Amino acid sequence: MAETIPLLHGATIPRLGFGTSPMDDATTETAVATAIEAGYRLVDTAENYANERGVGRGIKASGVPREQLFVTTKFNKRWHGVELAAQALERSIDRLGLDYVDLLLIHWPNPRQDRYVQAWEGLVQLLEQGRVRAIGTSNFKPTHLDRIIEATGVVPDVNQIQLSPSVTRTAARAYHAERGIVTESWSPLGGGGADELRHPIVTELAERYGRTPAQIVLRWHVELGLVAIPKSANPDRIRQNIDIFDFSLAPEDVAAISALDRGESAAVDSDVFGH
Ligand code: A2P
């Protein structure tokens, strides 16, 4: 089971969770049940992944009580508005077949549409009404976060961003740390293709620690105080990815992995991309 981190608005989030993109409903159902049986307590989905039904079915199949789980979902840009955000939540809850979600995120800022401040006001209302335990953003840059915090005075519990050894997001992490925002890493292994798992620095560390490259990279996220949500459809890899809480990396090895950073330009640009 993963250790947890306290969030600004009172909830606690596991340090490692299960990512579900890209997987269809049927694959998701099996994978989520396997993950929960393996000890995962955080499951991450989104309207856009079109697999919230699979997530809900996997949760039911696992037999683990709902209150022991931390479920995150996210909504698309068409729901950027105060009332619209509430509707997005209702629809997600309906697809998930659950009574509530723990953490609701604005999936992308979509600054060209310029309605993410209203979406954030909607999330703040949902938090105040007790309809979610925690609220946050995904793919927000410090400039986007500045605007929503200024408009509402409410700081997100979490900002979920693309983050892996080749995209370490130093400036974003520093901004979050200053404000108590937990950084959650999407594509923590570098995504499909996962070149970073074949990097000589990572494979050499894997050999030295007697771990797999994925375990080394996921432990690196933990050492940096991040929440990582690796996706896998493979039962062995699902189990392997959470088996990282019985060892630690030496500071110089954490630094060696961080040095693989290719800079901010290697990340998807959320001023341009979004849905
Ligand atoms: P698979 O689903 O076949 O396991 P990310 O979470 O960074 O987006 O990366 C997910 C990718 O990494 C998927 O392609 C997944 O494939 C693969 N993956 C997940 N866990 C491992 C692991 N322990 N070792 C190697 N590849 C992995």
Short mmCIF file of C-alpha atoms and ligand atoms in Angstrom, two decimals:
data_model
loop_
_atom_site.label_atom_id
_atom_site.label_comp_id
_atom_site.label_asym_id
_atom_site.label_seq_id
_atom_site.Cartn_x
_atom_site.Cartn_y
_atom_site.Cartn_z
CA MET A 1 0.00 0.00 0.00
CA ALA A 2 1.23 3.51 -0.73
CA GLU A 3 2.01 6.13 1.90
CA THR A 4 -0.19 9.26 1.84
CA ILE A 5 0.25 13.05 1.65
CA PRO A 6 -2.12 15.54 3.33
CA LEU A 7 -3.88 17.99 1.00
CA LEU A 8 -4.65 21.66 1.66
CA HIS A 9 -8.39 21.16 2.09
CA GLY A 10 -8.21 18.25 4.51
CA ALA A 11 -8.17 15.11 2.37
CA THR A 12 -5.17 12.79 2.05
CA ILE A 13 -3.86 11.41 -1.22
CA PRO A 14 -1.82 8.22 -1.73
CA ARG A 15 1.71 8.81 -3.04
CA LEU A 16 1.14 6.32 -5.85
CA GLY A 17 -2.01 5.74 -7.86
CA PHE A 18 -3.29 3.88 -10.86
CA GLY A 19 -3.42 5.72 -14.20
CA THR A 20 -5.99 4.53 -16.74
CA SER A 21 -5.11 6.27 -20.00
CA PRO A 22 -5.26 4.93 -22.62
CA MET A 23 -7.49 1.95 -21.82
CA ASP A 24 -11.04 1.12 -22.89
CA ASP A 25 -13.83 0.23 -20.45
CA ALA A 26 -13.31 -3.53 -20.56
CA THR A 27 -9.51 -3.38 -20.11
CA THR A 28 -9.92 -0.72 -17.43
CA GLU A 29 -12.39 -2.82 -15.44
CA THR A 30 -9.97 -5.76 -15.17
CA ALA A 31 -6.90 -3.58 -14.64
CA VAL A 32 -8.52 -1.47 -11.90
CA ALA A 33 -9.68 -4.57 -10.03
CA THR A 34 -6.15 -6.02 -10.29
CA ALA A 35 -4.61 -2.74 -9.14
CA ILE A 36 -6.85 -2.43 -6.08
CA GLU A 37 -6.17 -6.06 -5.16
CA ALA A 38 -2.45 -5.25 -5.47
CA GLY A 39 -2.84 -2.42 -2.94
CA TYR A 40 -3.52 0.71 -5.03
CA ARG A 41 -6.02 3.01 -3.34
CA LEU A 42 -5.92 5.94 -5.82
CA VAL A 43 -7.51 5.52 -9.26
CA ASP A 44 -7.22 8.30 -11.84
CA THR A 45 -9.63 8.70 -14.74
CA ALA A 46 -11.20 11.47 -16.85
CA GLU A 47 -14.25 12.19 -18.93
CA ASN A 48 -11.90 12.29 -21.88
CA TYR A 49 -10.55 8.76 -21.34
CA ALA A 50 -14.07 7.36 -21.95
CA ASN A 51 -13.45 4.67 -19.33
CA GLU A 52 -15.18 5.96 -16.18
CA ARG A 53 -17.69 3.10 -16.44
CA GLY A 54 -14.82 0.60 -16.48
CA VAL A 55 -13.27 2.30 -13.46
CA GLY A 56 -16.54 2.05 -11.52
CA ARG A 57 -16.99 -1.61 -12.44
CA GLY A 58 -13.39 -2.42 -11.50
CA ILE A 59 -13.89 -0.75 -8.12
CA LYS A 60 -17.02 -2.81 -7.46
CA ALA A 61 -15.30 -6.01 -8.60
CA SER A 62 -12.39 -5.39 -6.21
CA GLY A 63 -14.65 -5.67 -3.18
CA VAL A 64 -12.66 -2.94 -1.37
CA PRO A 65 -15.02 -0.49 0.39
CA ARG A 66 -15.47 2.77 -1.48
CA GLU A 67 -14.38 4.91 1.47
CA GLN A 68 -10.92 3.31 1.40
CA LEU A 69 -10.38 4.51 -2.17
CA PHE A 70 -9.41 7.88 -3.63
CA VAL A 71 -11.01 8.43 -7.04
CA THR A 72 -9.98 11.31 -9.31
CA THR A 73 -11.71 12.44 -12.47
CA LYS A 74 -11.41 15.45 -14.79
CA PHE A 75 -13.69 17.33 -17.16
CA ASN A 76 -13.28 18.79 -20.64
CA LYS A 77 -13.40 22.41 -21.76
CA ARG A 78 -17.10 22.41 -22.64
CA TRP A 79 -17.79 22.32 -18.86
CA HIS A 80 -15.76 25.43 -18.04
CA GLY A 81 -18.36 27.41 -16.09
CA VAL A 82 -19.77 27.52 -12.57
CA GLU A 83 -22.96 25.53 -13.23
CA LEU A 84 -21.29 23.54 -15.98
CA ALA A 85 -18.62 22.21 -13.61
CA ALA A 86 -21.37 20.92 -11.30
CA GLN A 87 -23.02 19.22 -14.26
CA ALA A 88 -19.71 17.66 -15.31
CA LEU A 89 -19.35 16.21 -11.81
CA GLU A 90 -22.88 14.75 -11.86
CA ARG A 91 -22.24 13.12 -15.21
CA SER A 92 -18.95 11.62 -14.08
CA ILE A 93 -20.52 10.28 -10.89
CA ASP A 94 -23.28 8.75 -12.98
CA ARG A 95 -20.82 7.05 -15.36
CA LEU A 96 -18.65 5.85 -12.48
CA GLY A 97 -21.68 4.47 -10.66
CA LEU A 98 -20.31 5.96 -7.42
CA ASP A 99 -21.81 8.33 -4.84
CA TYR A 100 -18.92 10.79 -5.02
CA VAL A 101 -15.45 11.45 -6.39
CA ASP A 102 -12.60 12.44 -4.09
CA LEU A 103 -10.73 14.80 -6.39
CA LEU A 104 -12.14 16.72 -9.35
CA LEU A 105 -9.75 18.40 -11.80
CA ILE A 106 -10.04 20.86 -14.66
CA HIS A 107 -8.35 18.71 -17.31
CA TRP A 108 -6.70 21.46 -19.42
CA PRO A 109 -6.75 25.25 -19.01
CA ASN A 110 -7.65 25.97 -22.65
CA PRO A 111 -6.59 29.64 -22.32
CA ARG A 112 -7.92 30.45 -25.80
CA GLN A 113 -11.41 29.64 -24.59
CA ASP A 114 -10.57 31.66 -21.46
CA ARG A 115 -13.18 30.17 -19.12
CA TYR A 116 -10.92 28.29 -16.72
CA VAL A 117 -11.41 30.91 -13.99
CA GLN A 118 -15.18 30.27 -14.09
CA ALA A 119 -14.53 26.52 -14.04
CA TRP A 120 -12.39 27.03 -10.95
CA GLU A 121 -15.14 29.09 -9.28
CA GLY A 122 -17.42 26.11 -9.95
CA LEU A 123 -14.98 23.72 -8.28
CA VAL A 124 -14.66 26.02 -5.27
CA GLN A 125 -18.45 25.93 -4.86
CA LEU A 126 -18.49 22.13 -5.08
CA LEU A 127 -15.82 21.95 -2.39
CA GLU A 128 -17.73 24.37 -0.16
CA GLN A 129 -20.90 22.33 -0.64
CA GLY A 130 -19.03 19.16 0.37
CA ARG A 131 -19.72 17.50 -2.97
CA VAL A 132 -16.03 16.68 -3.48
CA ARG A 133 -13.22 16.20 -0.95
CA ALA A 134 -10.54 17.97 -2.95
CA ILE A 135 -10.28 20.15 -6.05
CA GLY A 136 -7.50 20.82 -8.46
CA THR A 137 -6.20 21.45 -11.90
CA SER A 138 -4.32 19.57 -14.56
CA ASN A 139 -1.81 20.96 -17.01
CA PHE A 140 -2.00 24.43 -15.46
CA LYS A 141 1.11 26.59 -15.76
CA PRO A 142 2.05 29.00 -12.95
CA THR A 143 0.47 31.86 -14.94
CA HIS A 144 -2.87 29.98 -15.06
CA LEU A 145 -2.63 29.12 -11.35
CA ASP A 146 -1.90 32.76 -10.50
CA ARG A 147 -5.16 33.79 -12.14
CA ILE A 148 -7.44 31.29 -10.42
CA ILE A 149 -5.86 31.90 -7.01
CA GLU A 150 -6.15 35.65 -7.44
CA ALA A 151 -9.79 35.39 -8.54
CA THR A 152 -10.95 33.16 -5.68
CA GLY A 153 -8.31 33.13 -2.95
CA VAL A 154 -8.53 29.34 -3.12
CA VAL A 155 -5.39 27.32 -3.87
CA PRO A 156 -5.79 23.96 -5.66
CA ASP A 157 -5.11 20.81 -3.65
CA VAL A 158 -3.35 19.26 -6.64
CA ASN A 159 -1.96 20.22 -10.05
CA GLN A 160 -1.51 17.15 -12.22
CA ILE A 161 1.15 17.72 -14.89
CA GLN A 162 3.26 15.77 -17.33
CA LEU A 163 6.36 14.83 -15.33
CA SER A 164 9.03 12.17 -15.79
CA PRO A 165 12.85 11.99 -15.76
CA SER A 166 13.03 13.65 -19.17
CA VAL A 167 10.45 16.33 -18.28
CA THR A 168 11.13 17.28 -14.65
CA ARG A 169 9.19 20.59 -14.52
CA THR A 170 11.49 22.29 -12.02
CA ALA A 171 9.78 25.70 -12.12
CA ALA A 172 6.27 24.25 -11.77
CA ARG A 173 7.34 22.07 -8.83
CA ALA A 174 8.88 25.05 -7.05
CA TYR A 175 5.73 27.13 -7.60
CA HIS A 176 3.53 24.32 -6.24
CA ALA A 177 5.79 23.70 -3.23
CA GLU A 178 5.67 27.38 -2.24
CA ARG A 179 1.89 27.28 -2.15
CA GLY A 180 1.25 23.82 -0.70
CA ILE A 181 -0.08 22.40 -3.97
CA VAL A 182 0.68 18.69 -4.41
CA THR A 183 2.30 17.90 -7.75
CA GLU A 184 0.86 14.81 -9.41
CA SER A 185 2.86 13.31 -12.29
CA TRP A 186 1.03 12.06 -15.37
CA SER A 187 2.97 9.74 -17.68
CA PRO A 188 5.43 9.24 -14.80
CA LEU A 189 7.25 6.55 -16.79
CA GLY A 190 7.44 8.74 -19.86
CA GLY A 191 4.32 7.31 -21.52
CA GLY A 192 3.93 4.66 -24.22
CA GLY A 193 7.28 3.89 -25.79
CA ALA A 194 8.91 4.82 -22.47
CA ASP A 195 12.44 5.51 -23.69
CA GLU A 196 13.39 6.64 -20.20
CA LEU A 197 13.11 3.08 -18.91
CA ARG A 198 15.87 2.12 -21.33
CA HIS A 199 18.19 5.00 -20.46
CA PRO A 200 21.61 3.67 -19.28
CA ILE A 201 21.45 5.78 -16.08
CA VAL A 202 18.13 4.16 -15.19
CA THR A 203 19.07 0.61 -16.18
CA GLU A 204 22.37 0.85 -14.28
CA LEU A 205 20.53 2.00 -11.14
CA ALA A 206 17.98 -0.79 -11.62
CA GLU A 207 20.78 -3.33 -11.62
CA ARG A 208 22.50 -1.78 -8.62
CA TYR A 209 19.34 -1.61 -6.49
CA GLY A 210 18.04 -4.98 -7.70
CA ARG A 211 14.85 -3.32 -8.98
CA THR A 212 13.21 -2.82 -12.38
CA PRO A 213 13.75 0.44 -14.31
CA ALA A 214 10.08 1.36 -13.73
CA GLN A 215 10.49 0.89 -9.98
CA ILE A 216 13.56 3.13 -9.99
CA VAL A 217 11.70 5.87 -11.87
CA LEU A 218 8.59 5.61 -9.68
CA ARG A 219 10.72 5.72 -6.53
CA TRP A 220 12.36 8.87 -7.95
CA HIS A 221 8.89 10.50 -8.06
CA VAL A 222 8.33 9.50 -4.42
CA GLU A 223 11.74 10.88 -3.36
CA LEU A 224 10.79 14.21 -4.93
CA GLY A 225 7.53 14.31 -2.94
CA LEU A 226 5.34 13.79 -6.02
CA VAL A 227 2.26 11.63 -6.53
CA ALA A 228 2.78 9.33 -9.53
CA ILE A 229 -0.01 7.56 -11.43
CA PRO A 230 1.59 4.95 -13.72
CA LYS A 231 -0.70 3.22 -16.19
CA SER A 232 -0.37 -0.44 -17.02
CA ALA A 233 -2.72 -3.01 -18.47
CA ASN A 234 -0.36 -5.83 -17.50
CA PRO A 235 -1.00 -7.54 -14.11
CA ASP A 236 2.70 -8.16 -13.37
CA ARG A 237 3.65 -4.56 -14.16
CA ILE A 238 0.63 -3.26 -12.18
CA ARG A 239 1.92 -5.13 -9.10
CA GLN A 240 5.55 -4.23 -9.75
CA ASN A 241 4.77 -0.51 -9.98
CA ILE A 242 3.40 -0.22 -6.44
CA ASP A 243 6.13 -2.35 -4.88
CA ILE A 244 8.37 0.67 -4.24
CA PHE A 245 7.79 1.54 -0.60
CA ASP A 246 10.45 -0.73 0.90
CA PHE A 247 13.55 0.98 -0.49
CA SER A 248 14.88 4.48 -1.13
CA LEU A 249 17.29 6.10 -3.58
CA ALA A 250 20.45 7.85 -2.44
CA PRO A 251 20.33 11.66 -3.03
CA GLU A 252 23.05 11.45 -5.71
CA ASP A 253 21.01 8.83 -7.58
CA VAL A 254 17.90 11.03 -7.41
CA ALA A 255 20.03 13.86 -8.84
CA ALA A 256 21.42 11.63 -11.60
CA ILE A 257 17.87 10.80 -12.74
CA SER A 258 16.79 14.44 -12.51
CA ALA A 259 19.72 15.33 -14.78
CA LEU A 260 17.98 13.50 -17.65
CA ASP A 261 15.65 16.54 -17.94
CA ARG A 262 15.28 17.78 -21.53
CA GLY A 263 13.67 21.03 -20.45
CA GLU A 264 10.23 22.58 -20.52
CA SER A 265 10.04 22.42 -24.33
CA ALA A 266 9.81 18.60 -24.05
CA ALA A 267 6.43 18.94 -22.31
CA VAL A 268 3.07 19.28 -24.09
CA ASP A 269 2.32 23.03 -24.21
CA SER A 270 -0.97 23.62 -22.40
CA ASP A 271 -1.27 27.12 -23.85
CA VAL A 272 -1.70 25.39 -27.20
CA PHE A 273 -3.05 21.88 -26.57
CA GLY A 274 -6.20 21.04 -24.62
CA HIS A 275 -9.65 19.50 -24.85
P1 A2P B 1 1.62 -1.59 -20.39
O1 A2P B 1 0.22 -1.09 -20.16
O2 A2P B 1 1.72 -2.59 -21.49
O3 A2P B 1 2.28 -2.07 -19.09
P2 A2P B 1 2.90 6.14 -18.25
O4 A2P B 1 2.18 5.70 -17.04
O5 A2P B 1 4.17 6.88 -17.99
O6 A2P B 1 2.00 6.86 -19.23
O7 A2P B 1 3.47 4.87 -18.99
C1 A2P B 1 2.69 3.86 -19.36
C2 A2P B 1 3.45 3.01 -20.35
O8 A2P B 1 4.52 2.29 -19.72
C3 A2P B 1 2.51 2.02 -20.92
O9 A2P B 1 2.86 1.83 -22.26
C4 A2P B 1 2.76 0.77 -20.10
O10 A2P B 1 2.51 -0.34 -20.89
C5 A2P B 1 4.23 0.89 -19.76
N1 A2P B 1 4.56 0.36 -18.43
C6 A2P B 1 3.85 0.48 -17.30
N2 A2P B 1 4.49 -0.12 -16.28
C7 A2P B 1 5.64 -0.62 -16.77
C8 A2P B 1 6.73 -1.34 -16.21
N3 A2P B 1 6.74 -1.67 -14.93
N4 A2P B 1 7.75 -1.70 -17.05
C9 A2P B 1 7.72 -1.37 -18.35
N5 A2P B 1 6.73 -0.69 -18.93
C10 A2P B 1 5.70 -0.31 -18.17
#
